[in-house]
mmCIF file with all atom_site columns, C-alpha atoms in Angstrom:
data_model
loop_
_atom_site.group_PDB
_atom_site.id
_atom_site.type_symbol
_atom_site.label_atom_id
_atom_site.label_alt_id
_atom_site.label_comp_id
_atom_site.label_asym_id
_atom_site.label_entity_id
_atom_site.label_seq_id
_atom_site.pdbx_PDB_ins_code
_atom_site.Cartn_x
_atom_site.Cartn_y
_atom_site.Cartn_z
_atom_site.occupancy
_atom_site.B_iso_or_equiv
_atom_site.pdbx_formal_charge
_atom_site.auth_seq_id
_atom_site.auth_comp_id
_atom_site.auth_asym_id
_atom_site.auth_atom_id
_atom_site.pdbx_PDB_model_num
ATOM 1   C CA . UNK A 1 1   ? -22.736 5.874  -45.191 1.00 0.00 ? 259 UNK A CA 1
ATOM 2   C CA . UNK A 1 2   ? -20.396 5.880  -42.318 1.00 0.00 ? 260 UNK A CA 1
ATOM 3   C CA . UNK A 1 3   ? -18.640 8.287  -40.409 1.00 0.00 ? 261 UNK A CA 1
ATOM 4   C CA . UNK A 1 4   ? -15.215 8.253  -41.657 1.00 0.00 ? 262 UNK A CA 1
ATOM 5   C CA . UNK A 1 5   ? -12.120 10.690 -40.561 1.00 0.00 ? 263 UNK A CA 1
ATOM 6   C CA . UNK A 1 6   ? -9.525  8.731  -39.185 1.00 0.00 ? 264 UNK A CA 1
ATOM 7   C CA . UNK A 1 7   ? -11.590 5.626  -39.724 1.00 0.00 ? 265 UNK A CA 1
ATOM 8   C CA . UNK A 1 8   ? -9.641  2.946  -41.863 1.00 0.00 ? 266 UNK A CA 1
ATOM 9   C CA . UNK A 1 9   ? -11.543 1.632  -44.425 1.00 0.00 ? 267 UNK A CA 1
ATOM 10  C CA . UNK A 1 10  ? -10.733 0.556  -48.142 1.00 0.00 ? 268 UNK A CA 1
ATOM 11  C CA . UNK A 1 11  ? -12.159 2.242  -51.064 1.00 0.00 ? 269 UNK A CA 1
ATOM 12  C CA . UNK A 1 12  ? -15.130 1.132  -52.790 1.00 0.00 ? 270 UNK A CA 1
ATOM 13  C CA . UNK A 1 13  ? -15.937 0.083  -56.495 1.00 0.00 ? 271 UNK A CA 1
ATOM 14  C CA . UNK A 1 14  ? -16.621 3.898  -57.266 1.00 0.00 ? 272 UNK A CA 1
ATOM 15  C CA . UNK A 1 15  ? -13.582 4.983  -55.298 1.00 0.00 ? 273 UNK A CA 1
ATOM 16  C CA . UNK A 1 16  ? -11.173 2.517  -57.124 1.00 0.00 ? 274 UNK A CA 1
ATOM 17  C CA . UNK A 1 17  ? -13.485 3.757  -60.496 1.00 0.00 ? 275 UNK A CA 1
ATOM 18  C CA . UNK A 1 18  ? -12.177 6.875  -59.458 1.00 0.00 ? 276 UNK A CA 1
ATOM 19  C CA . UNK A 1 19  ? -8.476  6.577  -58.786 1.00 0.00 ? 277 UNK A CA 1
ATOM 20  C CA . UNK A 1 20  ? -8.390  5.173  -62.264 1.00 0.00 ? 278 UNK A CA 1
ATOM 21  C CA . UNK A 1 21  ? -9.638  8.681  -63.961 1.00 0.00 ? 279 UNK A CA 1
ATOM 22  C CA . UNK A 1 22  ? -6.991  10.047 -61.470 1.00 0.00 ? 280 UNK A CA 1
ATOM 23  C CA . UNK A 1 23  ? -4.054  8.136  -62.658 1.00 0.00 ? 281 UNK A CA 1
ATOM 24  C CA . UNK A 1 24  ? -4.938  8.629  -66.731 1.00 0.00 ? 282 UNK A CA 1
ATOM 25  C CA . UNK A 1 25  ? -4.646  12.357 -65.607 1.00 0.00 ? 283 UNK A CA 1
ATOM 26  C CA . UNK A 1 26  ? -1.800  12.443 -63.394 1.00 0.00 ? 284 UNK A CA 1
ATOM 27  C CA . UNK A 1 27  ? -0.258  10.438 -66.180 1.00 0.00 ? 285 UNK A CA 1
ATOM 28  C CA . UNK A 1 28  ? 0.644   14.111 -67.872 1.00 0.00 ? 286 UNK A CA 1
ATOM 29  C CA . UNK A 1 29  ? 2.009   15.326 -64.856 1.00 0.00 ? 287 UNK A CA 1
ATOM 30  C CA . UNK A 1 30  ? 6.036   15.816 -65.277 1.00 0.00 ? 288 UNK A CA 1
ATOM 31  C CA . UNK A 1 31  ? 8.633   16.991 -62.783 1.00 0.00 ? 289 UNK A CA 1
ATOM 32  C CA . UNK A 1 32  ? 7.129   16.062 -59.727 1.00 0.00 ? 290 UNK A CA 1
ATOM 33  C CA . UNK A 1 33  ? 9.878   15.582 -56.902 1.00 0.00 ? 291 UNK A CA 1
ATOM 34  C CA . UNK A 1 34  ? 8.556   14.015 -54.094 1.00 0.00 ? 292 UNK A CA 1
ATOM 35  C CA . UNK A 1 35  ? 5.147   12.106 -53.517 1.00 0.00 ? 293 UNK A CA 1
ATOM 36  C CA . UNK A 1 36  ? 3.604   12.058 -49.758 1.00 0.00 ? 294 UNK A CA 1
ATOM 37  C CA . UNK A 1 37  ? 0.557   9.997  -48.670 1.00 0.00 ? 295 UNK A CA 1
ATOM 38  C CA . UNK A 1 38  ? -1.634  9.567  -45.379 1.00 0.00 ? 296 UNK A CA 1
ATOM 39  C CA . UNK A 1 39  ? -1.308  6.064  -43.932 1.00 0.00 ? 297 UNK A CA 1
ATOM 40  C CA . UNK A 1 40  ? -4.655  5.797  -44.058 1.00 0.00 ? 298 UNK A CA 1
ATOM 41  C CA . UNK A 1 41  ? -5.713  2.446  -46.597 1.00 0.00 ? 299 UNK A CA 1
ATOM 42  C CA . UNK A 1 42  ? -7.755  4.868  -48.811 1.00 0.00 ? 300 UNK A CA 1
ATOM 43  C CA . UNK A 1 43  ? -5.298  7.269  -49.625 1.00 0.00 ? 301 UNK A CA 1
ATOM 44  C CA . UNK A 1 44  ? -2.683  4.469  -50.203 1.00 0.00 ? 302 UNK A CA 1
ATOM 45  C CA . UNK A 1 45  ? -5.096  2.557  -52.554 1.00 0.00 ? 303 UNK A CA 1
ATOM 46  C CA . UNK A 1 46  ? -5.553  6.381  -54.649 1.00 0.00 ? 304 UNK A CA 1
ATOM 47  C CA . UNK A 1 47  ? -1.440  7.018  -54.291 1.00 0.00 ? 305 UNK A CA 1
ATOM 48  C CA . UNK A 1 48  ? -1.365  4.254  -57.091 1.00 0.00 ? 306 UNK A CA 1
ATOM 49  C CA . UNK A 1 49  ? -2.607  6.734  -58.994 1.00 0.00 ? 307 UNK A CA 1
ATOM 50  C CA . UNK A 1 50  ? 0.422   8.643  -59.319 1.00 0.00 ? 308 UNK A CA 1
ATOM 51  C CA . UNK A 1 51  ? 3.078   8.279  -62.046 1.00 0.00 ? 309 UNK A CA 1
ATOM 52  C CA . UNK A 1 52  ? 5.161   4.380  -61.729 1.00 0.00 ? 310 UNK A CA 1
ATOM 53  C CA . UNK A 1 53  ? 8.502   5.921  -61.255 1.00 0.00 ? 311 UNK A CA 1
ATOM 54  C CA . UNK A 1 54  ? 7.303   7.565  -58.027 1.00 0.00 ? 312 UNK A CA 1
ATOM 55  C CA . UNK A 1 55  ? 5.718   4.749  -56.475 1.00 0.00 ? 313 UNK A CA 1
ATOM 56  C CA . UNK A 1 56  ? 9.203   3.373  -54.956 1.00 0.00 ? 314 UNK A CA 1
ATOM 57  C CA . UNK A 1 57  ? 9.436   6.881  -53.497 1.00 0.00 ? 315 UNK A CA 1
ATOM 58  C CA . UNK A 1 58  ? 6.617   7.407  -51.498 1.00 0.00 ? 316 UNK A CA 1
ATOM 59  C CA . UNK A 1 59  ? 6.689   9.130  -48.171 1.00 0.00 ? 317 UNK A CA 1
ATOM 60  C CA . UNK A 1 60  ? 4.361   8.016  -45.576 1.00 0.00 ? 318 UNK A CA 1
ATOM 61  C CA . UNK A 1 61  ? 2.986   10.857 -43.732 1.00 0.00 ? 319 UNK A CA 1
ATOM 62  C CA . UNK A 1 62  ? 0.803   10.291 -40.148 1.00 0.00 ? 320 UNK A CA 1
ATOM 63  C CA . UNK A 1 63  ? -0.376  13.998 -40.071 1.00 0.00 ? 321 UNK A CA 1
ATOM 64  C CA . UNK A 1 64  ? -1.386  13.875 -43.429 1.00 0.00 ? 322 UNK A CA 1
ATOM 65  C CA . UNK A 1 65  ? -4.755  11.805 -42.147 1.00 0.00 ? 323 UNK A CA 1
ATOM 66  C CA . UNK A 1 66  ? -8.009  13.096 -42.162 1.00 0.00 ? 324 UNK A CA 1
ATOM 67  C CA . UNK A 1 67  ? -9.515  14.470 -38.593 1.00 0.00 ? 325 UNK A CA 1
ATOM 68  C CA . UNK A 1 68  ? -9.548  11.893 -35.781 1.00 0.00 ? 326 UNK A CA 1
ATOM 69  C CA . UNK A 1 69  ? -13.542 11.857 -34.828 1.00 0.00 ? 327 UNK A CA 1
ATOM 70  C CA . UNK A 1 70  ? -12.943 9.687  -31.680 1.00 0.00 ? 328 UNK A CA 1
ATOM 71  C CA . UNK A 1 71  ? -15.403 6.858  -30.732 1.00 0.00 ? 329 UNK A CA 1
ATOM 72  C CA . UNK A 1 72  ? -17.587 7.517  -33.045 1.00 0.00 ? 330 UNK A CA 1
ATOM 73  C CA . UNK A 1 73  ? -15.515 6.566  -36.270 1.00 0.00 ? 331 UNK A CA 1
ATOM 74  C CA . UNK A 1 74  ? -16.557 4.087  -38.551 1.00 0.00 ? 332 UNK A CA 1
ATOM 75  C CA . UNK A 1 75  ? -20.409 4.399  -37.174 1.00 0.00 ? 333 UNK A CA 1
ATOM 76  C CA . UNK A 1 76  ? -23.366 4.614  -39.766 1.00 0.00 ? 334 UNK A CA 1
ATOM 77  C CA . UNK A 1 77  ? -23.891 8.704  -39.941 1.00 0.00 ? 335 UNK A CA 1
ATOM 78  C CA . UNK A 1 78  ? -27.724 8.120  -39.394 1.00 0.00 ? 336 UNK A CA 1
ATOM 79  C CA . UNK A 1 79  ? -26.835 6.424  -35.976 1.00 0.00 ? 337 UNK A CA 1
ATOM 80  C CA . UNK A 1 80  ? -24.528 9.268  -35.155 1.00 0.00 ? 338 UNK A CA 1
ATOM 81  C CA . UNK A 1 81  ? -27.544 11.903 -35.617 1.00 0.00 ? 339 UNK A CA 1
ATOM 82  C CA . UNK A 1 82  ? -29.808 9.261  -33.746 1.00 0.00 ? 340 UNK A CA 1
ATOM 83  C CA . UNK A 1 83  ? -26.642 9.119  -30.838 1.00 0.00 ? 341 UNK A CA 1
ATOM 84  C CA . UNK A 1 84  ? -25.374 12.225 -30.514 1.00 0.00 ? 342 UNK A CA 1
ATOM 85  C CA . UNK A 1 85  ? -28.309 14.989 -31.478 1.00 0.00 ? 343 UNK A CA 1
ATOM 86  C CA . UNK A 1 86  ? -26.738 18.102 -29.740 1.00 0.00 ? 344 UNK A CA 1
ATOM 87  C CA . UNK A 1 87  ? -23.243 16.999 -31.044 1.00 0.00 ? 345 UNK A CA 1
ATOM 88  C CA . UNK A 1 88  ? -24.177 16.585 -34.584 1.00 0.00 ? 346 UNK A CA 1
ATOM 89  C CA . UNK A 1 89  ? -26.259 20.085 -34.848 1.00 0.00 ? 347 UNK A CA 1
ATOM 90  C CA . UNK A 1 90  ? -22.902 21.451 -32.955 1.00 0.00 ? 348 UNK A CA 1
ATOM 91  C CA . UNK A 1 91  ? -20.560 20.227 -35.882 1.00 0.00 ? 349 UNK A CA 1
ATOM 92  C CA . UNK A 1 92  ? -23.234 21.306 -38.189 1.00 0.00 ? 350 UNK A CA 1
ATOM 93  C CA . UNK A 1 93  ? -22.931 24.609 -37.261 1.00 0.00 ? 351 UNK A CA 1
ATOM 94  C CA . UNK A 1 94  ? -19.508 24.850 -37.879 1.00 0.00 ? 352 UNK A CA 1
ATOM 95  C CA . UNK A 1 95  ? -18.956 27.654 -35.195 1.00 0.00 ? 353 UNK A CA 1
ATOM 96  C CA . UNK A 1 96  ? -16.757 26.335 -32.835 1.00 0.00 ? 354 UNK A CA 1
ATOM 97  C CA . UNK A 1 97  ? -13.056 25.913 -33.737 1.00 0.00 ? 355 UNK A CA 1
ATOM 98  C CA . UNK A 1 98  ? -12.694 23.742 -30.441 1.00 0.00 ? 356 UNK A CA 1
ATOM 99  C CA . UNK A 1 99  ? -15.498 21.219 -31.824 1.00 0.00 ? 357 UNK A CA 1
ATOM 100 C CA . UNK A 1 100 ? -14.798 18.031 -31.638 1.00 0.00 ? 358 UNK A CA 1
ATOM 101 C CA . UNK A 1 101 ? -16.412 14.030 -31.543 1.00 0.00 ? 359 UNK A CA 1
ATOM 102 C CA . UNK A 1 102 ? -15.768 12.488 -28.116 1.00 0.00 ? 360 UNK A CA 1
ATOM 103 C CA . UNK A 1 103 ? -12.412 11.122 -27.419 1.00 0.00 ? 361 UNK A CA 1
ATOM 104 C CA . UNK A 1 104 ? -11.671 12.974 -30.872 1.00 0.00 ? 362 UNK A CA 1
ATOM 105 C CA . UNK A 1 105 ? -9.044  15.861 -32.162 1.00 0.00 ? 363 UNK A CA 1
ATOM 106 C CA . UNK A 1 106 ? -10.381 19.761 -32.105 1.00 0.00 ? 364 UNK A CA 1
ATOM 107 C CA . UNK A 1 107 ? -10.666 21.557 -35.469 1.00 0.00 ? 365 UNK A CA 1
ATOM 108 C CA . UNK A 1 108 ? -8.294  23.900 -34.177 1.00 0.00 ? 366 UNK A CA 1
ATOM 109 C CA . UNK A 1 109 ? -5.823  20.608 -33.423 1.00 0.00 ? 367 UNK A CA 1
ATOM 110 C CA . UNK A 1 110 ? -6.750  19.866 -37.020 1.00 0.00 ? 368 UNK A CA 1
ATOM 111 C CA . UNK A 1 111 ? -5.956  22.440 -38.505 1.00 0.00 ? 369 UNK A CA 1
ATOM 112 C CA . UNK A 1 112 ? -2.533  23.235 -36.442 1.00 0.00 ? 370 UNK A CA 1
ATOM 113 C CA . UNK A 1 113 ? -1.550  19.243 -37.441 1.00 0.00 ? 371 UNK A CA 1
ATOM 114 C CA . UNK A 1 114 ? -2.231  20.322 -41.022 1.00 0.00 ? 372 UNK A CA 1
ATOM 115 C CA . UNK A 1 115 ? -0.180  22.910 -41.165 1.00 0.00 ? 373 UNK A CA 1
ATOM 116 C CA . UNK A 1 116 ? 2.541   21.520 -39.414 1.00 0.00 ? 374 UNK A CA 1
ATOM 117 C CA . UNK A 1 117 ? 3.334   19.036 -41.843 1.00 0.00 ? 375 UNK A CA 1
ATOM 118 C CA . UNK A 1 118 ? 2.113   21.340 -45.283 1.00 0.00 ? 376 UNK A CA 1
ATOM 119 C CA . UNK A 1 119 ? 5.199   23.550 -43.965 1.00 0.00 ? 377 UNK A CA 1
ATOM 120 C CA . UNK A 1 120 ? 7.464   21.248 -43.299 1.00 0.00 ? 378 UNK A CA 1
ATOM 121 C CA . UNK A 1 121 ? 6.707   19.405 -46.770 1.00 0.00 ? 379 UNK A CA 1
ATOM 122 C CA . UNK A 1 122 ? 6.568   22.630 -48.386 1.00 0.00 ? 380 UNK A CA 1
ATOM 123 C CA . UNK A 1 123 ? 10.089  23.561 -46.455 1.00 0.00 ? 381 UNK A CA 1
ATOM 124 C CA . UNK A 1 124 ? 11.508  19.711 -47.515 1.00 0.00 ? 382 UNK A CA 1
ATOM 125 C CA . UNK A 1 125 ? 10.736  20.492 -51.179 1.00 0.00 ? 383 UNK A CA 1
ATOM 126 C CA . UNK A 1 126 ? 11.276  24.651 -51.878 1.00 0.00 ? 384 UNK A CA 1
ATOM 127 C CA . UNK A 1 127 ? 10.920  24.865 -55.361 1.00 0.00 ? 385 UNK A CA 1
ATOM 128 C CA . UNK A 1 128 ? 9.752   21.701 -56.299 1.00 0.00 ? 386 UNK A CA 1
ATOM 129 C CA . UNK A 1 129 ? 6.781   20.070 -57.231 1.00 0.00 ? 387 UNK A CA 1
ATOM 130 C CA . UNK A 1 130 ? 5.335   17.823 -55.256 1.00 0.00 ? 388 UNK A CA 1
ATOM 131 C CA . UNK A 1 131 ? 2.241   15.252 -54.792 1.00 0.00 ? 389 UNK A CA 1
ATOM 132 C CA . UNK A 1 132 ? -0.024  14.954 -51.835 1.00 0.00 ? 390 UNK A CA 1
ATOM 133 C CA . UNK A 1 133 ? -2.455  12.223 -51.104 1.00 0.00 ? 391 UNK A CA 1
ATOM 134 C CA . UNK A 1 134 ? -4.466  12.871 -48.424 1.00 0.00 ? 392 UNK A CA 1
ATOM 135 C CA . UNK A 1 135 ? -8.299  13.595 -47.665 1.00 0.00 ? 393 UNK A CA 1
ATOM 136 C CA . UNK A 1 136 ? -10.886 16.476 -47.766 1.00 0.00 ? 394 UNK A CA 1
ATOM 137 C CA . UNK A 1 137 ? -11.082 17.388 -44.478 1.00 0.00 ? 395 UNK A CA 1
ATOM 138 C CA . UNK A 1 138 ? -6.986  18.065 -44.398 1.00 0.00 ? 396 UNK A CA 1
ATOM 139 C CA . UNK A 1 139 ? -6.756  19.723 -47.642 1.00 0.00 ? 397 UNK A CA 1
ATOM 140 C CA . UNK A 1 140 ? -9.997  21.468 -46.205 1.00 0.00 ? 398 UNK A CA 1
ATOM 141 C CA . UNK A 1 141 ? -8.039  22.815 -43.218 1.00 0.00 ? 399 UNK A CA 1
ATOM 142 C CA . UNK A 1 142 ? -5.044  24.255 -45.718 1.00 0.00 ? 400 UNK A CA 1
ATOM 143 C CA . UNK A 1 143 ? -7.464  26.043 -48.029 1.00 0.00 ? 401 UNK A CA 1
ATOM 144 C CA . UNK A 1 144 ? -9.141  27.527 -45.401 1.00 0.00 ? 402 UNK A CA 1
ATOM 145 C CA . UNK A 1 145 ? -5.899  28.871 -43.837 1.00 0.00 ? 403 UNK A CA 1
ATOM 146 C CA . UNK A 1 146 ? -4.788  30.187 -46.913 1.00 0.00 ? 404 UNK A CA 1
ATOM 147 C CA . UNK A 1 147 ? -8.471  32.010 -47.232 1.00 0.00 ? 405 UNK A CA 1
ATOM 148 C CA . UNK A 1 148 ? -8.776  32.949 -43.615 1.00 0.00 ? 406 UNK A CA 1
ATOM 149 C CA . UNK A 1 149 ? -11.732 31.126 -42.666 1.00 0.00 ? 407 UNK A CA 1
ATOM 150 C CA . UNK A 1 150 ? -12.190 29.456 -39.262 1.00 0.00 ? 408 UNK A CA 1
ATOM 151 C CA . UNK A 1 151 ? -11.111 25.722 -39.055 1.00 0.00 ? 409 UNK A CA 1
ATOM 152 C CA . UNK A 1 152 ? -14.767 24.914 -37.799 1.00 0.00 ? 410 UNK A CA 1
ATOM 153 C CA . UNK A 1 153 ? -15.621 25.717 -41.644 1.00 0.00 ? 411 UNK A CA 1
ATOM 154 C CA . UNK A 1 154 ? -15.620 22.040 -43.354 1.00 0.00 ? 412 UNK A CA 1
ATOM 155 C CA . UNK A 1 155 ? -18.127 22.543 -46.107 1.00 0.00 ? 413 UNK A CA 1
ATOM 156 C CA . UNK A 1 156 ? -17.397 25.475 -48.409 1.00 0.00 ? 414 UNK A CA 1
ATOM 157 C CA . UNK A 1 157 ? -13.826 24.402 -49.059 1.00 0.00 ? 415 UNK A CA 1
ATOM 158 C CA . UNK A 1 158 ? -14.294 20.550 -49.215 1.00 0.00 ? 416 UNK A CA 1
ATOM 159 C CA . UNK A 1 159 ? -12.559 18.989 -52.534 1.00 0.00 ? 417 UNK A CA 1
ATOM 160 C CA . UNK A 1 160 ? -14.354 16.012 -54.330 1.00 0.00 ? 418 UNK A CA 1
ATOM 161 C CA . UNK A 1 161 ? -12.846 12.097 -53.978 1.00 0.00 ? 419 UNK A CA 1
ATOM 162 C CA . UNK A 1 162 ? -9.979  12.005 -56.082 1.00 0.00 ? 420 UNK A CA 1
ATOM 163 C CA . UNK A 1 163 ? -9.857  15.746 -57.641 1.00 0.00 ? 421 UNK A CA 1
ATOM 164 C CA . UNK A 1 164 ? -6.661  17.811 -57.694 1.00 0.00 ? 422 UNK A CA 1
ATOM 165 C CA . UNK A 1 165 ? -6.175  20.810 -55.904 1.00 0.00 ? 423 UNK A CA 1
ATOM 166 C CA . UNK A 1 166 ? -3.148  22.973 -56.440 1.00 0.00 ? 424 UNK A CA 1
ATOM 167 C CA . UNK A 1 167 ? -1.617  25.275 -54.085 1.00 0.00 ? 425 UNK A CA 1
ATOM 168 C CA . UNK A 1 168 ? 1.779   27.115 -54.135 1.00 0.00 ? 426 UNK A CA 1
ATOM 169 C CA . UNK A 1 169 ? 4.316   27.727 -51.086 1.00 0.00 ? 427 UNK A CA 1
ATOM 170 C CA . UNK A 1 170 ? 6.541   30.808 -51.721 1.00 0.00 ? 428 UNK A CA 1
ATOM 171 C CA . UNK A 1 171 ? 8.692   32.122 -48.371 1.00 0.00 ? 429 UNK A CA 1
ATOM 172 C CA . UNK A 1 172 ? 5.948   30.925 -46.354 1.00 0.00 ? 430 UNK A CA 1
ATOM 173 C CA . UNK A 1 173 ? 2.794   32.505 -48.204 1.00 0.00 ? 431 UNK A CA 1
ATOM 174 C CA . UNK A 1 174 ? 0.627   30.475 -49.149 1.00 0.00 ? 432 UNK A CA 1
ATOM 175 C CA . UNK A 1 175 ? -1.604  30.728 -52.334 1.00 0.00 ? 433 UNK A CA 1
ATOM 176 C CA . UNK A 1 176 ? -4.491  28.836 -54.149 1.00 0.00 ? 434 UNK A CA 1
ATOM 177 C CA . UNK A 1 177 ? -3.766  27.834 -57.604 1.00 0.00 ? 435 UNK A CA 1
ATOM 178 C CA . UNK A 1 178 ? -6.685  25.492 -58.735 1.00 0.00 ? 436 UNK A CA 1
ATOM 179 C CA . UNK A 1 179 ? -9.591  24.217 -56.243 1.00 0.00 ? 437 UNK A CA 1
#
């Protein structure tokens, strides 16, 4: 298992086993107006799970990528434990909004990215219906928001690979439709 926010890796055989279930389900999905994605490989390899006639329309979305854990991306988790003792207990806790890996983004940075481009989607599309492929830690972020907890909280709100989560956007207030 490695650590893997920003980290750039390719799904595996249960991730692609995944996507699969995802696309026979989006495959009901109708009226849905735009489609965004985080550059990151996994998230492009799941966006094939959305309906054909959207795949030509994809918008690629840097902010959409999960948390940026610094130097420590892409190590084995047991080796970050062994590494960085204090550090992992730290995260663990999930007290401190200005957390964060070293050389890595704050969950308060996080969460700020997050909603910067949530809004601005949200803003692009008023009314509309729209798809967004991105990771647990940023859809993490918006629940929380929405809920009020601190962006330090990463575990209570954290969405299985490949579910759906549905939120609404209304004059700027925010609501949770299906988690």
């Amino acid at each position: 298992l490695l650590l893997c926010g920003s980290y750039d890796i390719a799904l595996s055989a249960a991730g692609k086993l995944q996507v699969e279930r995802l696309r026979l389900r989006l495959a009901r999905e109708h009226r849905i107006d735009a489609l965004y994605c985080s550059p990151l490989r996994r998230a492009l390899e799941t966006v094939r799970a959305a309906p054909e006639s959207l795949l030509t329309r994809i918008h690629i979305a840097p902010p959409l990528a999960e948390i940026d854990c610094g130097e420590i991306e892409g190590l084995p988790i047991a080796s970050v434990r062994k590494l960085y003792p204090e550090l992992w207990s730290a995260n663990e806790a999930q007290a401190d909004e200005q957390f964060c890996w070293p050389g890595g983004e704050t969950y308060a940075q996080f969460r700020q990215r997050v909603l910067e481009i949530m809004g601005r989607i949200a803003g692009e599309h008023s009314g509309g219906r729209v798809l967004v492929f991105t990771h647990a830690g940023v859809i993490n972020q918006l629940l929380g928001s929405i809920t009020g907890q601190s962006p330090a909280r990463w575990q209570n709100l954290r969405p299985r690979n490949a579910s759906i989560t549905c939120v609404t956007c209304l004059e700027d207030a925010w609501s949770i439709d299906r988690f």
